[in-house]
Coordinates of C-alpha atoms and ligand atoms in Angstrom, one line a residue:
Chain A
X13 CA 0.0 0.0 0.0
X14 CA 1.3 3.4 -0.9
X15 CA 0.2 6.4 1.2
X16 CA -1.4 8.0 -1.8
X17 CA -4.6 9.8 -0.7
X18 CA -5.5 10.6 -4.3
X19 CA -4.8 9.0 -7.7
X20 CA -5.8 9.8 -11.2
X21 CA -5.4 7.3 -13.9
X22 CA -5.7 8.2 -17.6
X23 CA -8.3 11.0 -17.0
X24 CA -9.8 12.5 -20.2
X25 CA -12.3 15.3 -20.0
X26 CA -14.1 17.3 -22.7
X27 CA -15.9 20.6 -23.0
X28 CA -18.5 19.6 -25.7
X29 CA -16.3 18.4 -28.5
X30 CA -13.1 19.8 -27.2
X31 CA -10.6 17.6 -25.3
X32 CA -9.2 19.7 -22.5
X33 CA -7.2 17.2 -20.7
X34 CA -5.8 14.0 -22.1
X35 CA -4.7 11.0 -20.2
X36 CA -3.8 12.7 -17.0
X37 CA -2.3 10.4 -14.2
X38 CA -1.0 11.8 -11.0
X39 CA -0.7 11.0 -7.3
X40 CA -1.0 13.0 -4.2
X41 CA 0.5 11.7 -1.1
X42 CA -0.8 12.2 2.3
X43 CA 0.4 15.2 4.1
X44 CA 2.2 16.6 1.1
X45 CA 1.7 19.6 -1.2
X46 CA 1.7 18.5 -4.9
X47 CA 1.6 21.2 -7.5
X48 CA 0.5 21.4 -11.1
X49 CA 2.3 24.1 -13.1
X50 CA 1.1 25.1 -16.5
X51 CA 0.4 28.3 -18.6
X52 CA -3.1 29.8 -19.1
X53 CA -5.4 27.2 -20.9
X54 CA -3.1 24.2 -20.2
X55 CA -5.9 22.4 -18.4
X56 CA -5.2 23.0 -14.7
X57 CA -8.8 24.1 -13.7
X58 CA -10.3 21.3 -15.8
X59 CA -8.2 18.8 -13.8
X60 CA -9.4 20.2 -10.4
X61 CA -13.0 20.4 -11.6
X62 CA -12.9 16.8 -12.7
X63 CA -11.6 15.7 -9.3
X64 CA -14.3 17.5 -7.4
X65 CA -17.0 16.3 -9.7
X66 CA -17.9 19.7 -11.3
X67 CA -17.0 18.0 -14.6
X68 CA -17.5 14.4 -15.6
X69 CA -14.4 12.6 -17.2
X70 CA -15.1 10.7 -20.3
X71 CA -12.3 8.1 -19.5
X72 CA -10.2 7.2 -16.6
X73 CA -10.3 6.7 -12.9
X74 CA -10.1 8.8 -9.8
X75 CA -9.5 7.2 -6.6
X76 CA -9.8 9.1 -3.3
X77 CA -9.1 7.1 0.0
X78 CA -10.3 4.0 -1.5
X79 CA -13.4 5.4 -3.1
X80 CA -14.0 6.1 -6.8
X81 CA -14.9 9.7 -7.6
X82 CA -15.5 9.8 -11.1
X83 CA -19.3 10.2 -12.0
X84 CA -20.0 11.6 -8.5
X85 CA -21.7 15.0 -7.9
X86 CA -19.5 17.7 -6.4
X87 CA -21.7 17.8 -3.2
X88 CA -21.0 14.2 -2.6
X89 CA -17.2 14.8 -3.2
X90 CA -17.2 17.7 -0.8
X91 CA -18.9 15.5 1.9
X92 CA -16.2 12.8 1.5
X93 CA -13.4 15.3 2.5
X94 CA -12.2 17.3 -0.5
X95 CA -12.4 21.0 -0.3
X96 CA -12.1 22.8 -3.7
X97 CA -11.0 26.4 -3.6
X98 CA -12.0 27.5 -7.2
X99 CA -10.2 30.1 -9.0
X100 CA -11.6 33.6 -9.0
X101 CA -12.4 33.9 -5.3
X102 CA -15.9 32.5 -5.4
X103 CA -17.4 34.0 -2.1
X104 CA -21.1 34.3 -1.3
X105 CA -21.2 37.9 -1.9
X106 CA -24.3 38.9 0.1
X107 CA -23.5 36.7 3.1
X108 CA -21.2 38.0 5.9
X109 CA -17.7 36.9 6.3
X110 CA -18.6 34.9 9.2
X111 CA -21.6 33.2 7.5
X112 CA -19.3 32.5 4.5
X113 CA -16.8 30.7 6.9
X114 CA -19.7 28.8 8.5
X115 CA -20.9 27.6 5.0
X116 CA -17.4 25.9 4.8
X117 CA -18.6 23.8 7.8
X118 CA -21.9 23.1 6.2
X119 CA -21.5 19.3 5.9
X120 CA -19.9 18.8 9.5
X121 CA -21.7 17.3 12.3
X122 CA -19.4 18.3 15.1
X123 CA -20.8 21.7 15.6
X124 CA -18.9 22.3 18.7
X125 CA -15.6 21.8 17.1
X126 CA -16.7 24.1 14.4
X127 CA -16.6 27.1 16.7
X128 CA -13.2 26.3 17.7
X129 CA -12.1 26.0 14.2
X130 CA -13.6 29.5 13.5
X131 CA -11.1 30.8 16.1
X132 CA -8.3 29.0 14.3
X133 CA -9.2 30.4 11.0
X134 CA -9.6 33.9 12.6
X135 CA -6.1 33.4 14.0
X136 CA -4.7 32.7 10.6
X137 CA -6.4 35.6 9.0
X138 CA -6.8 38.5 11.4
X139 CA -8.3 40.8 8.9
X140 CA -11.3 38.3 8.5
X141 CA -12.0 38.7 12.2
X142 CA -12.0 42.4 12.1
X143 CA -14.6 42.1 9.2
X144 CA -16.6 39.2 10.3
X145 CA -19.9 41.1 10.1
X146 CA -19.3 42.6 6.7
X147 CA -20.8 41.4 3.5
X148 CA -18.0 39.4 1.6
X149 CA -18.9 41.1 -1.6
X150 CA -17.3 44.2 -0.1
X151 CA -13.9 42.6 0.7
X152 CA -10.8 43.5 -1.4
X153 CA -9.6 40.8 -3.8
X154 CA -6.9 39.6 -1.4
X155 CA -9.2 39.4 1.5
X156 CA -11.7 37.4 -0.5
X157 CA -8.8 35.1 -1.3
X158 CA -8.2 34.6 2.4
X159 CA -11.9 34.2 2.9
X160 CA -12.3 31.2 0.5
X161 CA -9.1 29.7 2.1
X162 CA -10.4 30.1 5.5
X163 CA -13.8 28.7 4.4
X164 CA -12.2 25.6 2.9
X165 CA -10.3 25.0 6.3
X166 CA -13.5 25.1 8.1
X167 CA -14.6 21.9 6.3
X168 CA -11.6 20.3 8.0
X169 CA -11.0 18.5 4.6
X170 CA -8.5 15.5 4.1
X171 CA -7.5 17.2 0.8
X172 CA -7.6 20.8 -0.5
X173 CA -7.6 21.6 -4.1
X174 CA -6.2 25.2 -4.7
X175 CA -6.8 26.7 -8.0
X176 CA -4.4 29.7 -8.6
X177 CA -4.7 31.3 -5.1
X178 CA -2.2 33.9 -6.0
X179 CA -3.8 35.0 -9.2
X180 CA -4.3 38.7 -9.5
X181 CA -3.0 39.6 -6.0
X182 CA -0.4 42.1 -5.1
X183 CA 3.1 40.7 -4.3
X184 CA 2.5 41.4 -0.5
X185 CA -0.6 39.3 -0.6
X186 CA 0.9 36.6 -2.7
X187 CA 3.6 36.2 0.0
X188 CA 1.1 36.0 2.6
X189 CA -1.1 33.5 0.9
X190 CA 1.8 31.2 0.2
X191 CA 3.0 31.5 3.9
X192 CA -0.3 30.5 5.0
X193 CA -0.5 27.5 2.5
X194 CA 3.0 26.4 4.0
X195 CA 1.8 26.9 7.6
X196 CA -1.4 24.9 6.9
X197 CA 0.7 22.1 5.6
X198 CA 3.2 22.0 8.3
X199 CA 0.9 22.8 11.2
X200 CA -2.3 21.2 10.4
X201 CA -0.7 18.4 8.3
X202 CA -3.0 19.5 5.4
X203 CA -2.7 17.7 2.0
X204 CA -3.0 19.9 -0.8
X205 CA -3.1 19.7 -4.6
X206 CA -2.1 23.2 -5.7
X207 CA -2.4 24.6 -9.2
X208 CA -0.4 27.5 -10.1
X209 CA 1.0 29.8 -12.9
X210 CA 3.4 31.3 -10.5
X211 CA 6.0 28.6 -10.6
X212 CA 8.5 30.1 -8.4
X213 CA 6.2 30.2 -5.4
X214 CA 4.6 27.0 -6.1
X215 CA 7.8 25.0 -6.5
X216 CA 9.2 26.5 -3.2
X217 CA 6.0 25.5 -1.2
X218 CA 5.5 22.1 -2.7
X219 CA 7.1 18.7 -2.4
X220 CA 6.2 17.3 -5.9
X221 CA 5.3 18.9 -9.2
X222 CA 3.7 18.0 -12.5
X223 CA 4.2 20.3 -15.6
X224 CA 1.1 20.5 -17.7
X225 CA 1.0 21.6 -21.3
X226 CA -2.0 21.5 -23.7
X227 CA -3.8 19.1 -21.6
X228 CA -0.9 16.6 -21.1
X229 CA 1.6 16.2 -18.3
X230 CA 5.0 16.7 -20.0
X231 CA 7.2 16.5 -16.9
X232 CA 7.1 15.4 -13.3
X233 CA 9.6 15.3 -10.5
X234 CA 10.2 16.5 -7.0
X235 CA 10.2 20.1 -6.8
X236 CA 13.8 20.3 -5.8
X237 CA 14.6 18.7 -9.2
X238 CA 12.1 20.7 -11.1
X239 CA 13.7 23.9 -9.8
X240 CA 17.1 22.7 -11.0
X241 CA 15.9 21.9 -14.4
X242 CA 17.1 24.5 -17.0
X243 CA 13.7 24.2 -18.9
X244 CA 11.7 25.1 -15.8
X245 CA 14.0 27.9 -14.9
X246 CA 13.7 29.4 -18.3
X247 CA 10.2 28.9 -19.3
X248 CA 8.4 29.0 -15.9
X249 CA 10.6 31.0 -13.5
X250 CA 11.8 33.6 -16.0
X251 CA 15.5 32.8 -15.3
X252 CA 17.5 32.7 -18.5
X253 CA 20.9 31.1 -18.2
X254 CA 23.6 31.3 -20.7
X255 CA 24.3 28.1 -22.6
X256 CA 23.5 26.1 -25.8
X257 CA 20.9 23.8 -24.4
X258 CA 17.3 24.4 -23.5
X259 CA 16.7 26.7 -26.5
X260 CA 14.1 24.8 -28.4
X261 CA 13.6 21.7 -26.7
X262 CA 9.9 22.0 -26.3
X263 CA 8.1 22.5 -29.4
X264 CA 5.5 24.7 -28.2
X265 CA 7.4 27.2 -26.2
X266 CA 5.2 30.1 -27.4
X267 CA 2.3 28.7 -25.5
X268 CA 4.0 29.0 -22.2
X269 CA 4.9 32.6 -22.6
Chain B
X19 CA -62.3 57.3 9.5
X20 CA -63.0 56.3 6.0
X21 CA -59.3 56.8 5.1
X22 CA -58.2 54.5 8.0
X23 CA -60.6 51.9 6.7
X24 CA -59.4 52.2 3.1
X25 CA -55.8 51.9 4.3
X26 CA -56.5 48.7 6.3
X27 CA -58.2 47.1 3.5
X28 CA -55.3 48.1 1.2
X29 CA -52.8 46.9 3.6
X30 CA -54.6 43.5 3.6
X31 CA -54.8 43.3 -0.1
X32 CA -51.2 44.5 -0.4
X33 CA -50.1 41.7 1.9
X34 CA -51.6 39.1 -0.5
X35 CA -49.7 40.7 -3.5
X36 CA -46.6 40.9 -1.3
X37 CA -46.8 37.2 -0.4
X38 CA -47.2 36.1 -4.0
X39 CA -44.4 38.5 -5.0
X40 CA -42.2 36.7 -2.3
X41 CA -42.7 33.5 -4.0
X42 CA -41.6 35.2 -7.4
X43 CA -38.6 36.4 -5.9
X44 CA -37.5 33.4 -4.0
X45 CA -37.6 31.3 -7.0
X46 CA -36.1 33.9 -9.3
X47 CA -33.2 34.6 -7.0
X48 CA -32.3 30.9 -6.6
X49 CA -32.8 29.6 -10.2
X50 CA -33.4 32.7 -12.4
X51 CA -36.7 31.3 -13.4
X52 CA -39.7 33.6 -13.2
X53 CA -42.6 31.3 -12.1
X54 CA -45.7 32.6 -14.0
X55 CA -47.9 30.0 -12.3
X56 CA -47.1 31.7 -8.9
X57 CA -50.8 33.0 -8.8
X58 CA -52.1 29.6 -9.7
X59 CA -50.2 28.0 -6.8
X60 CA -52.3 30.4 -4.6
X61 CA -55.5 29.4 -6.3
X62 CA -54.6 25.7 -5.9
X63 CA -53.8 26.4 -2.2
X64 CA -57.3 28.0 -1.7
X65 CA -58.9 25.0 -3.2
X66 CA -57.1 22.7 -1.0
X67 CA -58.2 25.0 2.0
X68 CA -61.7 24.7 0.9
X69 CA -61.5 21.0 0.4
X70 CA -60.0 20.3 3.7
X71 CA -62.0 22.9 5.8
X72 CA -65.3 23.3 3.8
X73 CA -65.8 19.9 2.2
X74 CA -64.0 17.5 4.5
X75 CA -65.1 19.5 7.5
X76 CA -61.9 19.3 9.3
X77 CA -61.0 22.0 12.0
X78 CA -59.8 25.2 10.6
X79 CA -56.3 25.1 11.9
X80 CA -55.9 21.4 11.0
X81 CA -57.2 22.2 7.4
X82 CA -54.7 25.2 7.3
X83 CA -51.8 22.9 8.3
X84 CA -52.8 20.2 5.8
X85 CA -53.1 22.8 3.0
X86 CA -49.6 24.1 3.6
X87 CA -48.1 20.6 3.7
X88 CA -49.8 19.6 0.7
X89 CA -48.7 22.6 -1.4
X90 CA -45.1 22.4 0.0
X91 CA -45.0 18.8 -1.3
X92 CA -46.6 19.9 -4.6
X93 CA -44.1 22.7 -5.1
X94 CA -41.2 20.3 -4.2
X95 CA -42.4 17.7 -6.8
X96 CA -43.1 20.4 -9.4
X97 CA -39.6 21.4 -9.4
X98 CA -38.1 17.9 -9.1
X99 CA -40.3 16.3 -11.8
X100 CA -40.9 19.1 -14.1
X101 CA -38.7 22.1 -13.8
X102 CA -35.4 20.6 -13.1
X103 CA -35.6 18.8 -16.6
X104 CA -35.6 22.2 -18.2
X105 CA -32.2 23.3 -16.6
X106 CA -30.1 24.5 -19.5
X107 CA -32.9 25.3 -21.9
X108 CA -33.5 28.9 -23.0
X109 CA -35.1 31.4 -20.8
X110 CA -38.0 31.6 -23.1
X111 CA -38.9 27.9 -23.1
X112 CA -38.9 28.0 -19.3
X113 CA -41.1 31.0 -19.2
X114 CA -43.4 29.1 -21.7
X115 CA -43.3 26.2 -19.5
X116 CA -44.3 28.2 -16.2
X117 CA -47.2 30.0 -18.2
X118 CA -48.4 26.5 -19.4
X119 CA -48.2 25.0 -15.9
X120 CA -50.6 27.9 -14.9
X121 CA -53.1 26.9 -17.7
X122 CA -52.9 23.4 -16.6
X123 CA -53.6 24.2 -13.0
X124 CA -56.5 26.3 -13.8
X125 CA -57.9 23.5 -16.2
X126 CA -57.5 20.8 -13.6
X127 CA -58.8 22.9 -10.8
X128 CA -61.9 23.5 -12.9
X129 CA -62.1 19.8 -13.6
X130 CA -61.9 18.7 -10.1
X131 CA -63.8 21.4 -8.2
X132 CA -66.1 22.5 -11.1
X133 CA -66.7 26.0 -11.9
X134 CA -69.0 26.6 -8.9
X135 CA -68.1 29.6 -6.9
X136 CA -67.0 28.3 -3.4
X137 CA -66.1 30.2 -0.2
X138 CA -64.5 29.4 2.9
X139 CA -66.0 29.6 6.3
X140 CA -63.6 30.5 9.1
X141 CA -63.9 30.8 12.8
X142 CA -63.5 34.6 12.2
X143 CA -65.9 34.9 9.2
X144 CA -68.2 37.7 9.2
X145 CA -67.0 39.0 12.5
X146 CA -66.4 42.7 12.6
X147 CA -63.6 44.2 14.7
X148 CA -64.6 47.2 16.3
X149 CA -61.6 49.4 16.9
X150 CA -62.3 52.7 18.5
X151 CA -65.5 53.1 16.4
X152 CA -63.7 51.7 13.3
X153 CA -65.4 48.8 11.7
X154 CA -63.4 46.4 9.8
X155 CA -63.9 42.9 8.5
X156 CA -61.8 40.6 10.6
X157 CA -60.6 38.9 7.5
X158 CA -58.4 41.7 6.6
X159 CA -56.8 41.9 10.0
X160 CA -56.1 38.2 9.9
X161 CA -54.5 38.6 6.4
X162 CA -52.4 41.3 7.8
X163 CA -51.4 39.3 11.0
X164 CA -50.8 36.1 9.0
X165 CA -48.5 38.0 6.7
X166 CA -46.5 39.5 9.5
X167 CA -46.2 36.0 11.3
X168 CA -45.0 34.3 8.1
X169 CA -42.5 37.1 7.2
X170 CA -41.1 36.9 10.7
X171 CA -40.6 33.1 10.5
X172 CA -39.2 33.4 6.9
X173 CA -36.7 36.0 8.0
X174 CA -35.6 34.0 11.1
X175 CA -35.3 31.0 8.8
X176 CA -33.2 32.7 6.2
X177 CA -31.1 34.5 8.6
X178 CA -30.3 31.9 11.3
X179 CA -30.9 28.4 10.2
X180 CA -28.1 26.5 8.5
X181 CA -30.5 25.4 5.8
X182 CA -31.8 28.9 5.2
X183 CA -28.3 30.3 4.8
X184 CA -27.3 27.3 2.5
X185 CA -30.4 28.6 0.4
X186 CA -29.0 32.0 0.3
X187 CA -25.6 30.7 -0.7
X188 CA -26.9 28.5 -3.4
X189 CA -28.9 31.5 -4.8
X190 CA -25.7 33.6 -4.8
X191 CA -23.1 31.0 -6.1
X192 CA -24.4 27.8 -7.2
X193 CA -21.0 26.1 -7.8
X194 CA -19.3 27.2 -4.7
X195 CA -22.4 26.0 -2.8
X196 CA -21.8 22.6 -4.4
X197 CA -18.2 22.7 -3.3
X198 CA -19.4 23.3 0.2
X199 CA -21.3 20.0 0.0
X200 CA -24.7 21.6 -0.4
X201 CA -26.9 19.3 -2.5
X202 CA -28.0 22.3 -4.6
X203 CA -30.7 20.7 -6.6
X204 CA -32.4 19.5 -3.6
X205 CA -32.1 22.8 -2.1
X206 CA -33.8 24.4 -5.2
X207 CA -36.6 22.0 -4.8
X208 CA -36.9 23.1 -1.3
X209 CA -37.1 26.7 -2.5
X210 CA -39.9 25.7 -4.7
X211 CA -41.7 24.2 -1.7
X212 CA -41.4 27.2 0.3
X213 CA -42.7 29.4 -2.6
X214 CA -45.7 27.1 -2.8
X215 CA -46.2 27.2 0.9
X216 CA -46.2 30.9 0.8
X217 CA -48.8 30.8 -2.0
X218 CA -50.8 28.4 0.0
X219 CA -50.9 30.6 3.1
X220 CA -51.9 33.5 0.9
X221 CA -54.6 31.5 -0.9
X222 CA -56.0 30.3 2.7
X223 CA -56.0 33.8 3.9
X224 CA -57.5 35.3 0.7
X225 CA -60.3 32.5 0.3
X226 CA -62.8 34.1 2.9
X227 CA -62.5 37.5 1.3
X228 CA -62.5 36.6 -2.3
X229 CA -64.4 33.9 -4.0
X230 CA -62.6 30.8 -4.7
X231 CA -62.6 30.0 -8.4
X232 CA -59.9 28.7 -11.0
X233 CA -59.5 32.3 -12.1
X234 CA -58.4 33.7 -8.7
X235 CA -54.8 33.2 -9.6
X236 CA -54.8 36.2 -11.9
X237 CA -54.1 38.1 -8.9
X238 CA -50.5 37.0 -9.8
X239 CA -50.2 39.6 -12.5
X240 CA -50.5 42.3 -10.0
X241 CA -48.1 40.5 -7.6
X242 CA -45.7 40.4 -10.5
X243 CA -45.7 44.2 -10.7
X244 CA -45.2 44.3 -7.0
X245 CA -42.1 42.2 -7.3
X246 CA -40.8 44.3 -10.1
X247 CA -41.4 47.4 -8.0
X248 CA -39.4 45.8 -5.1
X249 CA -36.5 45.0 -7.5
X250 CA -37.2 41.4 -8.3
X251 CA -34.3 40.4 -5.9
X252 CA -35.2 41.5 -2.7
X253 CA -37.6 39.8 -0.3
X254 CA -38.5 42.7 1.9
X255 CA -38.7 44.7 -1.5
X256 CA -41.4 42.3 -2.6
X257 CA -43.5 42.6 0.3
X258 CA -43.1 46.4 0.4
X259 CA -44.0 46.5 -3.3
X260 CA -47.0 44.5 -2.5
X261 CA -48.1 47.1 0.1
X262 CA -47.5 49.9 -2.1
X263 CA -49.7 48.6 -4.7
X264 CA -52.5 47.2 -2.4
X265 CA -52.7 50.7 -0.6
X266 CA -52.5 52.8 -3.7
X267 CA -55.1 50.6 -5.4
X268 CA -57.7 51.1 -2.6
X269 CA -57.0 54.9 -2.3
X270 CA -57.6 55.1 -6.2
X271 CA -60.7 53.2 -5.9
X272 CA -62.0 55.5 -3.3
X273 CA -60.8 58.9 -4.3
X274 CA -60.3 58.7 -8.0
X275 CA -62.7 58.2 -11.0
X276 CA -63.8 54.7 -11.7
X277 CA -61.3 52.7 -13.8
X278 CA -58.2 54.0 -12.0
X279 CA -58.1 51.2 -9.4
X280 CA -57.6 48.6 -12.1
X281 CA -54.6 50.1 -13.6
X282 CA -52.9 51.6 -10.5
X283 CA -50.7 48.6 -10.1
X284 CA -49.3 48.9 -13.7
X285 CA -49.1 52.7 -13.5
X286 CA -46.8 52.5 -10.4
X287 CA -44.7 49.7 -12.0
X288 CA -44.3 52.0 -15.0
X289 CA -43.4 54.9 -13.0
X290 CA -40.8 52.8 -10.9
X291 CA -39.3 51.2 -14.0
X292 CA -38.9 54.8 -15.6
X293 CA -37.4 56.4 -12.6
X294 CA -35.5 53.5 -11.0
X295 CA -35.0 50.7 -13.7
X296 CA -33.7 48.3 -11.1
X297 CA -36.7 48.7 -8.8
X298 CA -36.8 50.3 -5.4
X299 CA -34.7 47.6 -3.7
X300 CA -32.1 46.6 -6.3
X301 CA -29.3 44.5 -4.8
X302 CA -25.7 45.7 -5.4
X303 CA -24.2 42.3 -6.4
X304 CA -24.6 40.6 -9.6
X305 CA -24.9 36.9 -8.9
X306 CA -22.7 34.2 -10.1
X307 CA -24.0 30.9 -11.6
Ligands
ADP415 N1 -16.3 26.5 -20.6 C1 -15.5 26.0 -21.6 N2 -15.9 25.8 -22.8 C2 -15.0 25.3 -23.9 N3 -13.7 25.2 -23.6 C3 -13.2 25.5 -22.3 C4 -13.9 25.9 -21.3 N4 -13.3 26.1 -20.1 C5 -11.9 26.0 -20.6 N5 -11.9 25.5 -22.0 C6 -10.8 25.0 -22.6 O1 -10.1 24.0 -22.0 C7 -8.7 24.2 -21.9 C8 -8.3 24.1 -20.4 O2 -8.9 25.2 -19.7 P1 -8.6 25.3 -18.2 O3 -8.6 24.2 -17.5 O4 -9.5 26.5 -17.8 O5 -7.0 25.8 -18.2 P2 -6.2 26.5 -17.0 O6 -6.9 26.4 -15.7 O7 -4.9 25.8 -17.0 O8 -6.0 27.9 -17.5 C9 -8.5 25.5 -22.6 O9 -7.9 25.3 -23.9 C10 -9.8 26.1 -22.6 O10 -9.9 26.9 -23.8
MG416 MG1 -7.6 28.0 -14.5

């Protein structure tokens, strides 16, 4: 037995006639942060939506803690312990910050512990405590990102799916968000599948990484090795090294720029 | 004195409009469907009440309770078996569907209960309240009291119960609600159940005042105007819209030449749409689906 909490095998998902991800296989180990890197349109969001049941794969198998997930509804998947933090800060705009957080705990039965967790979340995100009574639609983008992260924590999930949590945030907020992601992983032992375009931050926070291009996984390795790879440095981290190799090794380099 | 009497009659009538408007808004906020059969749900509720209380001779409160339960079940099933299958179809086909449901309900009601005009006897029928020399039919006071009680219950439910908050959440951001583990489809059916329940209360309260016949659901057209006035997205707005129409109608009927009463609702709707196109209580946020 491995200690994989989530495995995907040969997943293919379509938008109508368009094949968005092709033959995706990946593993997430318990207690680890695993990252998927890829440019805009590579298929990162589609992978997460397929895991959480918002999209149904045409082919392949998804296994989460011994249960098959493909063909299940998103609410079922959520009840089994996967918290999906979608891209674009999907708050409930007319509910207060606190109501949003409590919605995160909607499926939990241990209502007493929920209140303790609320304090934990407020401890992670001080600004949310200050604004607990405000309508969440009035928060800034960075605050909303904190809210959706905190809301996912309230579910006490066994696995978090994070879709580009740093997108569109100012550098200061980006640093904050990644600090919190790391703290969640080390302190709460939270397992996470993190999707990012910000390769720098993602590789520094994660243990293992997959590189996605046009719906296919083109590379996978420990983040340490990925960070040392010239291709990753050049095309994802923006570090250009002098040398002959790494010029045109990937055919579609224009797509990752 | 006459003015006060007109005011109270208008308030009572306005409460009925408001309750139906509430049903419109509840369903629209959650599913973006305008349920043009909302008035006919009221009609069906009134027939249930007449059947349980008038025909089967059950005690009033038991009959009331059974009416509410029957209509809630009816609303739930209507969504689950009919409306849900239309998800993804164009707005127009869904509108046509809800209009047709109205036709069908009227035809079925006519078939079952006949076109005889029925009315509902209540424990308070025909009694007059005498408040400081002011004589008012109890029926209107009961309508007002019933509306207040129901509104308070709904307010507490949506504000404090976890199901009520989940309903708000599902209305504001469907996919995110799914991700929280909310069974959104079932929640939407429950919202239909609540709308039908509210219509049933309105129908039961209206039955002693008006006559119960298959056409009584046309009150829904004025209630629609009330919902528009309220901004078609706000529950308090819907109620207030109803009150505005109810009271202005009675005032127009009393103090303006004949004919004005019937068009008051539409005149006000027109005015509001011209001056404040989003209604009086438009909500700030665009919803996400
Ligand atoms: N709603 C949609 N309809 C059709 N095609 C889509 C839709 N959403 C995404 N796609 C396509 O699927 C591919 C993967 O998209 P996505 O998973 O959103 O990428 P990423 O999250 O990596 O930016 C893209 O080529 C995109 O054009
Ligand atoms: Mg994406």
